[in-house]
């Protein structure tokens, strides 16, 4: 059981989806240089192969046309198909020549179709295409071989090595270290136990990884299987996360399969601009909030008047809630209860309809006023929280902030909710609202939201919120 005395309130950082100082993907410069070199080698090989094949063309006019109009098409088609086959992954210090030959052959087939259907007056003999295909295969495979031999030698000499870190259980450490070293392109900075990812330890290890300019972090499946939400920390620091070996049935969003040696690995690549999506979300929140406040101001004035006429007390209700990183803030709502509602809470605890007792919900709560029932039915009492959004204490979409009373009953695994900005609405709210009578089920929905967050998901939740509110689903 965790009490408010153990809730950390100092040294607060931003939402885990925002950038922690990184403005670009780690190691991006060296990867871009390698990628440019590889593309230039392929392009040079293709142009040289075409010029040699066209040189032996019997028609001089055809030869000139080929030189003038077909080279750009060749580059676009050939390089595009090679890229689509994943053959520009410069991190891999070898080449799949069978896949490369397949890509070249496929692109030559498309070039033949282009020449036949879209340039009917442009004659290129079959022998020219056959010679171009053979020369392309020879030249590209040769330059690729030279490139990867040179790259591997640079790896061995330590000129090019990607700094990585390993987090794994003690019993898996030796095998995982050997697996990483076998790739011969990584510089292993250090190894930490799985406990370093625990809630009370992870800030230390993440700060260390950031300060050491670690490019990728390898985490064994057993070390991270209960902490999958942590990939947001790595994304926002511009660090690529490699999970190995993987459970194939678990595939978090933004992930892809890759191979480390002969072992399948779940890779969650770092974005080019770390935290960029989150700051777009923040700007979206501010713009939408200002627009909503302007449009709904007449509605808010009417609600304030009705509250005043309905029962004695203030128009607004302010309450301490636990928000980002367990920091307390005052949430604003239109008052829907009698002024002595909080004092009456203790007498109503026995009637709590939430099974595990962490939250308090009562369908026919006697503390709610007549106008309060109407406001809650359509969630109009939440409108003043738009000011909390403007102040940066909340977002339009996120896990709902809970009271101190509720957070005092949290278990350790519940605190992931406090790592992102709380929201006016969220996945929990559009998936049943008050009909969800088990706190653990609600937390699962919050974790699903955190693990799979995207701007598109936020937009879908906002649109679904309107539908749920109008249908009065699970409202009381």
GROMACS .gro file of C-alpha atoms in nm, residues 208-378:
model
  171
  208UNK     CA    1   2.287   0.743  -1.729
  209UNK     CA    2   2.188   0.617  -2.076
  210UNK     CA    3   2.117   0.968  -2.196
  211UNK     CA    4   2.444   1.110  -2.063
  212UNK     CA    5   2.646   0.826  -2.219
  213UNK     CA    6   2.496   0.893  -2.565
  214UNK     CA    7   2.370   0.535  -2.587
  215UNK     CA    8   2.222   0.464  -2.930
  216UNK     CA    9   2.026   0.147  -2.857
  217UNK     CA   10   1.920  -0.039  -2.543
  218UNK     CA   11   1.880  -0.417  -2.547
  219UNK     CA   12   1.630  -0.546  -2.292
  220UNK     CA   13   1.555  -0.913  -2.239
  221UNK     CA   14   1.190  -1.009  -2.263
  222UNK     CA   15   1.174  -1.126  -1.903
  223UNK     CA   16   1.313  -0.791  -1.789
  224UNK     CA   17   1.054  -0.579  -1.969
  225UNK     CA   18   0.743  -0.790  -2.015
  226UNK     CA   19   0.569  -0.618  -1.723
  227UNK     CA   20   0.707  -0.275  -1.810
  228UNK     CA   21   0.620  -0.232  -2.179
  229UNK     CA   22   0.506   0.125  -2.118
  230UNK     CA   23   0.871   0.216  -2.061
  231UNK     CA   24   0.933   0.235  -2.434
  232UNK     CA   25   0.797   0.592  -2.420
  233UNK     CA   26   1.097   0.684  -2.206
  234UNK     CA   27   1.334   0.550  -2.468
  235UNK     CA   28   1.143   0.709  -2.756
  236UNK     CA   29   1.144   1.052  -2.591
  237UNK     CA   30   1.520   1.027  -2.532
  238UNK     CA   31   1.590   0.934  -2.896
  239UNK     CA   32   1.707   0.583  -2.799
  240UNK     CA   33   1.607   0.274  -3.000
  241UNK     CA   34   1.472  -0.010  -2.788
  242UNK     CA   35   1.555  -0.372  -2.878
  243UNK     CA   36   1.362  -0.645  -2.696
  244UNK     CA   37   1.512  -0.995  -2.723
  245UNK     CA   38   1.413  -1.265  -2.751
  246UNK     CA   39   1.049  -1.183  -2.816
  247UNK     CA   40   0.712  -1.340  -2.747
  248UNK     CA   41   0.557  -1.330  -3.092
  249UNK     CA   42   0.203  -1.281  -2.967
  250UNK     CA   43   0.290  -0.953  -2.792
  251UNK     CA   44   0.350  -0.672  -3.041
  252UNK     CA   45   0.334  -0.320  -2.897
  253UNK     CA   46   0.251  -0.039  -3.137
  254UNK     CA   47   0.536   0.133  -3.326
  255UNK     CA   48   0.731  -0.195  -3.315
  256UNK     CA   49   0.879  -0.410  -3.590
  257UNK     CA   50   1.052  -0.745  -3.613
  258UNK     CA   51   1.423  -0.764  -3.683
  259UNK     CA   52   1.698  -1.021  -3.635
  260UNK     CA   53   1.998  -1.002  -3.401
  261UNK     CA   54   2.208  -1.290  -3.524
  262UNK     CA   55   1.966  -1.581  -3.546
  263UNK     CA   56   1.739  -1.449  -3.271
  264UNK     CA   57   1.414  -1.261  -3.349
  265UNK     CA   58   1.408  -0.924  -3.180
  266UNK     CA   59   1.128  -0.675  -3.126
  267UNK     CA   60   1.259  -0.330  -3.223
  268UNK     CA   61   1.094  -0.004  -3.125
  269UNK     CA   62   1.290   0.256  -3.326
  270UNK     CA   63   1.346   0.606  -3.196
  271UNK     CA   64   1.179   0.888  -3.392
  272UNK     CA   65   1.378   1.143  -3.590
  273UNK     CA   66   1.242   1.422  -3.371
  274UNK     CA   67   1.200   1.294  -3.016
  275UNK     CA   68   0.882   1.412  -2.846
  276UNK     CA   69   0.758   1.591  -3.158
  277UNK     CA   70   0.414   1.427  -3.153
  278UNK     CA   71   0.363   1.524  -2.791
  279UNK     CA   72   0.427   1.892  -2.856
  280UNK     CA   73   0.184   1.880  -3.148
  281UNK     CA   74  -0.066   1.733  -2.901
  282UNK     CA   75   0.002   2.017  -2.658
  283UNK     CA   76  -0.049   2.281  -2.927
  284UNK     CA   77  -0.368   2.100  -3.033
  285UNK     CA   78  -0.489   2.109  -2.671
  286UNK     CA   79  -0.430   2.482  -2.639
  287UNK     CA   80  -0.592   2.578  -2.970
  288UNK     CA   81  -0.898   2.354  -2.917
  289UNK     CA   82  -0.938   2.472  -2.556
  290UNK     CA   83  -0.940   2.840  -2.655
  291UNK     CA   84  -1.197   2.770  -2.928
  292UNK     CA   85  -1.417   2.567  -2.689
  293UNK     CA   86  -1.402   2.836  -2.420
  294UNK     CA   87  -1.514   3.101  -2.670
  295UNK     CA   88  -1.796   2.885  -2.808
  296UNK     CA   89  -1.919   2.753  -2.473
  297UNK     CA   90  -1.894   3.071  -2.267
  298UNK     CA   91  -2.272   3.142  -2.299
  299UNK     CA   92  -2.346   2.784  -2.187
  300UNK     CA   93  -2.114   2.825  -1.889
  301UNK     CA   94  -2.291   3.147  -1.783
  302UNK     CA   95  -2.630   2.972  -1.796
  303UNK     CA   96  -2.495   2.677  -1.592
  304UNK     CA   97  -2.352   2.916  -1.331
  305UNK     CA   98  -2.690   3.090  -1.296
  306UNK     CA   99  -2.875   2.759  -1.260
  307UNK     CA  100  -2.635   2.637  -0.989
  308UNK     CA  101  -2.686   2.958  -0.792
  309UNK     CA  102  -3.065   2.928  -0.815
  310UNK     CA  103  -3.068   2.555  -0.730
  311UNK     CA  104  -2.874   2.538  -0.402
  312UNK     CA  105  -2.665   2.754  -0.167
  313UNK     CA  106  -2.290   2.755  -0.220
  314UNK     CA  107  -2.029   2.858  -0.476
  315UNK     CA  108  -2.066   2.802  -0.849
  316UNK     CA  109  -1.732   2.624  -0.883
  317UNK     CA  110  -1.597   2.327  -0.691
  318UNK     CA  111  -1.219   2.310  -0.641
  319UNK     CA  112  -1.053   1.994  -0.521
  320UNK     CA  113  -0.695   1.872  -0.480
  321UNK     CA  114  -0.617   1.599  -0.732
  322UNK     CA  115  -0.299   1.400  -0.800
  323UNK     CA  116  -0.167   1.477  -1.146
  324UNK     CA  117   0.153   1.440  -1.346
  325UNK     CA  118   0.430   1.273  -1.144
  326UNK     CA  119   0.199   1.267  -0.839
  327UNK     CA  120   0.202   1.646  -0.809
  328UNK     CA  121  -0.107   1.792  -0.646
  329UNK     CA  122  -0.310   2.051  -0.833
  330UNK     CA  123  -0.656   2.200  -0.794
  331UNK     CA  124  -0.911   2.074  -1.041
  332UNK     CA  125  -1.202   2.300  -1.137
  333UNK     CA  126  -1.558   2.175  -1.184
  334UNK     CA  127  -1.907   2.315  -1.172
  335UNK     CA  128  -2.045   2.228  -0.828
  336UNK     CA  129  -2.285   1.933  -0.848
  337UNK     CA  130  -2.306   1.844  -0.478
  338UNK     CA  131  -2.411   2.004  -0.156
  339UNK     CA  132  -2.146   2.218   0.016
  340UNK     CA  133  -2.091   1.955   0.291
  341UNK     CA  134  -2.040   1.669   0.042
  342UNK     CA  135  -1.685   1.582   0.145
  343UNK     CA  136  -1.778   1.564   0.513
  344UNK     CA  137  -2.054   1.316   0.429
  345UNK     CA  138  -1.820   1.091   0.231
  346UNK     CA  139  -1.709   0.885   0.532
  347UNK     CA  140  -2.070   0.797   0.618
  348UNK     CA  141  -2.126   0.669   0.263
  349UNK     CA  142  -1.808   0.457   0.223
  350UNK     CA  143  -1.995   0.138   0.314
  351UNK     CA  144  -2.224   0.187   0.012
  352UNK     CA  145  -1.935   0.222  -0.236
  353UNK     CA  146  -2.021   0.043  -0.564
  354UNK     CA  147  -1.659   0.006  -0.682
  355UNK     CA  148  -1.566  -0.353  -0.598
  356UNK     CA  149  -1.207  -0.301  -0.483
  357UNK     CA  150  -1.285   0.022  -0.296
  358UNK     CA  151  -1.003   0.226  -0.451
  359UNK     CA  152  -1.244   0.474  -0.611
  360UNK     CA  153  -1.577   0.589  -0.471
  361UNK     CA  154  -1.884   0.565  -0.692
  362UNK     CA  155  -2.248   0.566  -0.583
  363UNK     CA  156  -2.525   0.570  -0.842
  364UNK     CA  157  -2.787   0.738  -0.623
  365UNK     CA  158  -2.551   0.962  -0.429
  366UNK     CA  159  -2.768   1.172  -0.192
  367UNK     CA  160  -2.512   1.455  -0.198
  368UNK     CA  161  -2.582   1.543  -0.563
  369UNK     CA  162  -2.808   1.843  -0.626
  370UNK     CA  163  -3.097   1.853  -0.874
  371UNK     CA  164  -2.905   2.057  -1.132
  372UNK     CA  165  -2.597   1.849  -1.047
  373UNK     CA  166  -2.764   1.534  -1.179
  374UNK     CA  167  -2.830   1.702  -1.512
  375UNK     CA  168  -2.475   1.838  -1.535
  376UNK     CA  169  -2.326   1.495  -1.461
  377UNK     CA  170  -2.557   1.326  -1.708
  378UNK     CA  171  -2.396   1.522  -1.993
   0.00000   0.00000   0.00000
